mmCIF file of C-alpha atoms in Angstrom:
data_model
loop_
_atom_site.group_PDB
_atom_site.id
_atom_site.type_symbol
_atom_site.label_atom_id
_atom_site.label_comp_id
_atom_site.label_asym_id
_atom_site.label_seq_id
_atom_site.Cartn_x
_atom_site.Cartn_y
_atom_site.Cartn_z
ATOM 1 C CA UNK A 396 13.323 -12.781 -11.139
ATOM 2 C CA UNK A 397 10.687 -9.739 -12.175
ATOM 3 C CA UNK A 398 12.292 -7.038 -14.405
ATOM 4 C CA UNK A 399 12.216 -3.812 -12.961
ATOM 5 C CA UNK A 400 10.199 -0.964 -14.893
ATOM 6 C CA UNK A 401 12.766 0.764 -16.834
ATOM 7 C CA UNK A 402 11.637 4.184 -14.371
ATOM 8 C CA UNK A 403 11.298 2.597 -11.193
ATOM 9 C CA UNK A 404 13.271 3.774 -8.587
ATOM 10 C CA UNK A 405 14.216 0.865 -6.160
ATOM 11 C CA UNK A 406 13.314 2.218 -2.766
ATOM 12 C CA UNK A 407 15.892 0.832 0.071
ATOM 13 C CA UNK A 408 13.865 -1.390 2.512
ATOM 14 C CA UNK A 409 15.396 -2.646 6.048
ATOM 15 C CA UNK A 410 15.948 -6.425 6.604
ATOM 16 C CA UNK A 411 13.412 -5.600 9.625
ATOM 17 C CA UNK A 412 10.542 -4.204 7.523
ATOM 18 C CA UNK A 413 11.232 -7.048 5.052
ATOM 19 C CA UNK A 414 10.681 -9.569 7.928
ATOM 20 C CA UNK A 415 7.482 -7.270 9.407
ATOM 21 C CA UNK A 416 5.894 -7.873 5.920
ATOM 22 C CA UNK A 417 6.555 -11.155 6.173
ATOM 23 C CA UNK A 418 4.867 -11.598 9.344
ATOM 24 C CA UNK A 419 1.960 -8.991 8.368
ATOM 25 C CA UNK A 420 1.359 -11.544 5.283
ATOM 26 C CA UNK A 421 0.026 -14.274 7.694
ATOM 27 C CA UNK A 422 -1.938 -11.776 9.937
ATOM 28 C CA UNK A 423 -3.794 -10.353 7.529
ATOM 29 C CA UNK A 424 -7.192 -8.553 8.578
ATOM 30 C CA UNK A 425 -10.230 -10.483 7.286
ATOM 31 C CA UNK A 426 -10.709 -7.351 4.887
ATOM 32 C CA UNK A 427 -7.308 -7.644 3.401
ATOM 33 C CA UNK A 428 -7.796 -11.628 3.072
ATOM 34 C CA UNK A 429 -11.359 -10.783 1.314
ATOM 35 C CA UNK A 430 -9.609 -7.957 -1.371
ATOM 36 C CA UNK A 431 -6.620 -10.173 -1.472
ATOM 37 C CA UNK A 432 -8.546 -12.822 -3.039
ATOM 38 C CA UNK A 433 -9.814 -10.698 -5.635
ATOM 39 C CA UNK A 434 -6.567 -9.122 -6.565
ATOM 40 C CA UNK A 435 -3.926 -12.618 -6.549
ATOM 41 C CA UNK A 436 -2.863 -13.581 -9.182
ATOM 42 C CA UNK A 437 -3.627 -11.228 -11.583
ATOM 43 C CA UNK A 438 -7.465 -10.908 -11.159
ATOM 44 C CA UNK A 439 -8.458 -7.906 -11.317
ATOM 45 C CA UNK A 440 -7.528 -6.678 -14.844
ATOM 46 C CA UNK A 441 -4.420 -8.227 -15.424
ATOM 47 C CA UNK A 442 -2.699 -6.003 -13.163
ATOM 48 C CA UNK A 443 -0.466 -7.826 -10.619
ATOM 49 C CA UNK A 444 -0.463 -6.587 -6.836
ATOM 50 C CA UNK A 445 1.504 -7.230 -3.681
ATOM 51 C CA UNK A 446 0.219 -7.565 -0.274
ATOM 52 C CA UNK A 447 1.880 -6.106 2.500
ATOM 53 C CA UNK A 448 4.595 -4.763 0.113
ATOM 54 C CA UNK A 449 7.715 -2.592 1.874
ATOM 55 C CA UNK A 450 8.579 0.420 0.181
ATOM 56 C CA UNK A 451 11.263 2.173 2.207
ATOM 57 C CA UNK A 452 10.092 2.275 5.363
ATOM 58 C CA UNK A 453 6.200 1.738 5.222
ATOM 59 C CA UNK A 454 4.496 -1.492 4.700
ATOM 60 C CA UNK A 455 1.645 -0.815 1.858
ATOM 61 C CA UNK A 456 -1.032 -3.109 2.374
ATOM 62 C CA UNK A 457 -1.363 -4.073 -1.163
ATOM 63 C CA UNK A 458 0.357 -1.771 -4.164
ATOM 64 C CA UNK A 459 0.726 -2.030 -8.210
ATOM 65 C CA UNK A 460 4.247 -1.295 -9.131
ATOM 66 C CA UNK A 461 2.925 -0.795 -13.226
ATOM 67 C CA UNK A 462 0.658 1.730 -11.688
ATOM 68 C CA UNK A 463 2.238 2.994 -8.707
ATOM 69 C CA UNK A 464 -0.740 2.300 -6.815
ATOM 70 C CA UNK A 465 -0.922 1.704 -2.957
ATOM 71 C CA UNK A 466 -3.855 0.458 -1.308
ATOM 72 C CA UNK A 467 -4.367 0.588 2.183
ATOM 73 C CA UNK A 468 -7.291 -0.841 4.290
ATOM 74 C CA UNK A 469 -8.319 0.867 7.218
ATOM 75 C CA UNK A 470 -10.056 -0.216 10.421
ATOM 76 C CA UNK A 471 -11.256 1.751 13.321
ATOM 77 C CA UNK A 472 -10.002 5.399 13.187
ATOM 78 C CA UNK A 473 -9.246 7.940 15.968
ATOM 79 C CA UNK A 474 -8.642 11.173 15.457
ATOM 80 C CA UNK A 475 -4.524 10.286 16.159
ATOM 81 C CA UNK A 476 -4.515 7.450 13.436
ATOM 82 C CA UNK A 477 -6.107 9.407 11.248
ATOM 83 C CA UNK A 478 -3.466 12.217 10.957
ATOM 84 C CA UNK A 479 -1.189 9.430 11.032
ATOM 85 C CA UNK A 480 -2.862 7.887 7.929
ATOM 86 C CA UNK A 481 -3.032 11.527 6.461
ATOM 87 C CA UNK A 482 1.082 11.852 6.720
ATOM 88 C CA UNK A 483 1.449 8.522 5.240
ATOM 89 C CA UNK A 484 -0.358 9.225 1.942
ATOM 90 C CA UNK A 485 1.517 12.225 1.891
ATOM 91 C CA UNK A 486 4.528 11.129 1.654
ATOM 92 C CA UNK A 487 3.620 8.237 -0.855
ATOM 93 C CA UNK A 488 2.215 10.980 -2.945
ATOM 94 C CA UNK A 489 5.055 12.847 -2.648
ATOM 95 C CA UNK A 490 7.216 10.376 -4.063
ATOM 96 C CA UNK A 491 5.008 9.587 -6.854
ATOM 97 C CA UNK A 492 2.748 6.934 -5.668
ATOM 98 C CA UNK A 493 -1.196 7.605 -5.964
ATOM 99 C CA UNK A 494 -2.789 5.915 -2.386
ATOM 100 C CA UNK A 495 -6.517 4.841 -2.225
ATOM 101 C CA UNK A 496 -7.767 4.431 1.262
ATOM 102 C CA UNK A 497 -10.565 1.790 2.245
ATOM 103 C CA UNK A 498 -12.292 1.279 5.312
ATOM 104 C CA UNK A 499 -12.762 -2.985 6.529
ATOM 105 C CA UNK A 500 -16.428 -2.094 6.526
ATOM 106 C CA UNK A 501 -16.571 -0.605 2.600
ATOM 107 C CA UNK A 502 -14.246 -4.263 1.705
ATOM 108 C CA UNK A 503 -16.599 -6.156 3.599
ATOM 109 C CA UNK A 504 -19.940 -5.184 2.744
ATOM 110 C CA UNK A 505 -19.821 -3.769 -1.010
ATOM 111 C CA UNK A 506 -16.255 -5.512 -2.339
ATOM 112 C CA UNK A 507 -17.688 -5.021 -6.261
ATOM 113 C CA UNK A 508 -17.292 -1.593 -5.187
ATOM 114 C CA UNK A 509 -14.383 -1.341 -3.881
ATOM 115 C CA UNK A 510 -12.803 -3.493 -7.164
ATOM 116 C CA UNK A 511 -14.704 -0.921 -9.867
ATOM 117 C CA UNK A 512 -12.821 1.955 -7.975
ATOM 118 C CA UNK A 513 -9.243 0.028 -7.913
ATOM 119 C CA UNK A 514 -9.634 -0.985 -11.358
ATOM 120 C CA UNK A 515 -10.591 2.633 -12.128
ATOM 121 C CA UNK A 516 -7.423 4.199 -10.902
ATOM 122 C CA UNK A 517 -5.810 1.382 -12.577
ATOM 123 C CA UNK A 518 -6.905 2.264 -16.148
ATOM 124 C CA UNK A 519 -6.269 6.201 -15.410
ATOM 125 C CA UNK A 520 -2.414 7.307 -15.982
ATOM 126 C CA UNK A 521 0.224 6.512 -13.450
ATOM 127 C CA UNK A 522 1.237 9.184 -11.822
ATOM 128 C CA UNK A 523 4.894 10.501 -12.413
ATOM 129 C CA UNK A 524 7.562 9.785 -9.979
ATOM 130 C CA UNK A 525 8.328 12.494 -7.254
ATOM 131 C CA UNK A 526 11.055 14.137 -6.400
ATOM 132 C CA UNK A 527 10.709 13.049 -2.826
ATOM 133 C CA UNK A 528 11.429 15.310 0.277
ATOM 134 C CA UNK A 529 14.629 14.894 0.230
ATOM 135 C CA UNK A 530 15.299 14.521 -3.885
ATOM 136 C CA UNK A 531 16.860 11.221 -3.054
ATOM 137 C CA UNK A 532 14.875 8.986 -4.463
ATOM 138 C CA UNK A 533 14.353 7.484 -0.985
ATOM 139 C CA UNK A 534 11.226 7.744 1.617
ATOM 140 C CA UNK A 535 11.572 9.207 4.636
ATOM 141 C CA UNK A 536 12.651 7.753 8.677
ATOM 142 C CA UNK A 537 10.963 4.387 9.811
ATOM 143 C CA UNK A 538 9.635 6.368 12.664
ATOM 144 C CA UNK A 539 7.179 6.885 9.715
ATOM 145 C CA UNK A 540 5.840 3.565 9.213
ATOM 146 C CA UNK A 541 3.697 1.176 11.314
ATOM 147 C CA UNK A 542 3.407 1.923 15.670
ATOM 148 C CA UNK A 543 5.156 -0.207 17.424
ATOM 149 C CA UNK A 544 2.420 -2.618 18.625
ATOM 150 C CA UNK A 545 0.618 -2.677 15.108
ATOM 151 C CA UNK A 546 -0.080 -6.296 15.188
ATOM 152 C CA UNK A 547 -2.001 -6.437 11.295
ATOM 153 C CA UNK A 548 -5.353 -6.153 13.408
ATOM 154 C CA UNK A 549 -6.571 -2.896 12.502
ATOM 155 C CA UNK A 550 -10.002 -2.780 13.342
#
């Protein structure tokens, strides 16, 4: 069993987003399988990362509880996704997680890239945890988190 960092706030996660993970975890996006690859296992610094990790009641593609870092991979965008996307880092950044956003197409063509930034924001200070919107340690309604119908293919 992982020990928790001493000033991480465990973030209540539904048995149903636990499951969705699951399933996201063997859909992954040829992107995510791509930066996966680079990140397993340590990798990529020494810094460990999770792939379609819940927190609350979002599904971060890939995030660095030492660094509080989510990752998320984007495909195609429409103007509707994208404020959708927008809200979403929001509210990660309000409750202290810092959010990098890739597109499939920056993972896919220039992944060195893409790895020098992550490992950049890894080796800068993690930000400090927020107070949240409600100052309950806990992230908002699930009617936050993936569209019903968001199979893991995202572009």
């Amino acid at each position: 069993m992982e020990k928790r960092m001493k000033n991480e706030r465990r973030i209540r996660t539904s048995a149903s987003i636990q499951q969705r993970a699951k399933e996201l975890r063997q859909k992954m996006t040829p992107a995510e399988k791509m930066l996966w690859e680079s990140l397993r296992n340590r990798r990529l610094g020494g810094h460990k990362f999770r792939r379609q990790h819940p927190l609350g009641p979002f599904i971060a593609d890939f995030y660095c509880a030492e660094k509080r870092l989510v990752l998320e991979i984007d495909g195609d965008i429409h103007d509707l996704q994208r404020e959708q996307d927008e809200q979403r880092t929001r509210q990660f950044e309000e409750f202290g997680y810092r959010v990098i956003r890739f597109r499939n197409e920056e993972v896919e063509t220039n992944i060195g890239l893409v790895l020098k930034k992550i490992l950049e924001a890894c080796q800068s200070p993690s930000p400090r945890m927020g107070r949240g919107v409600r100052g309950e340690g806990r992230l908002p309604s699930p009617n936050f988190g993936r569209r019903a119908g968001d199979e893991g293919s995202k572009g």
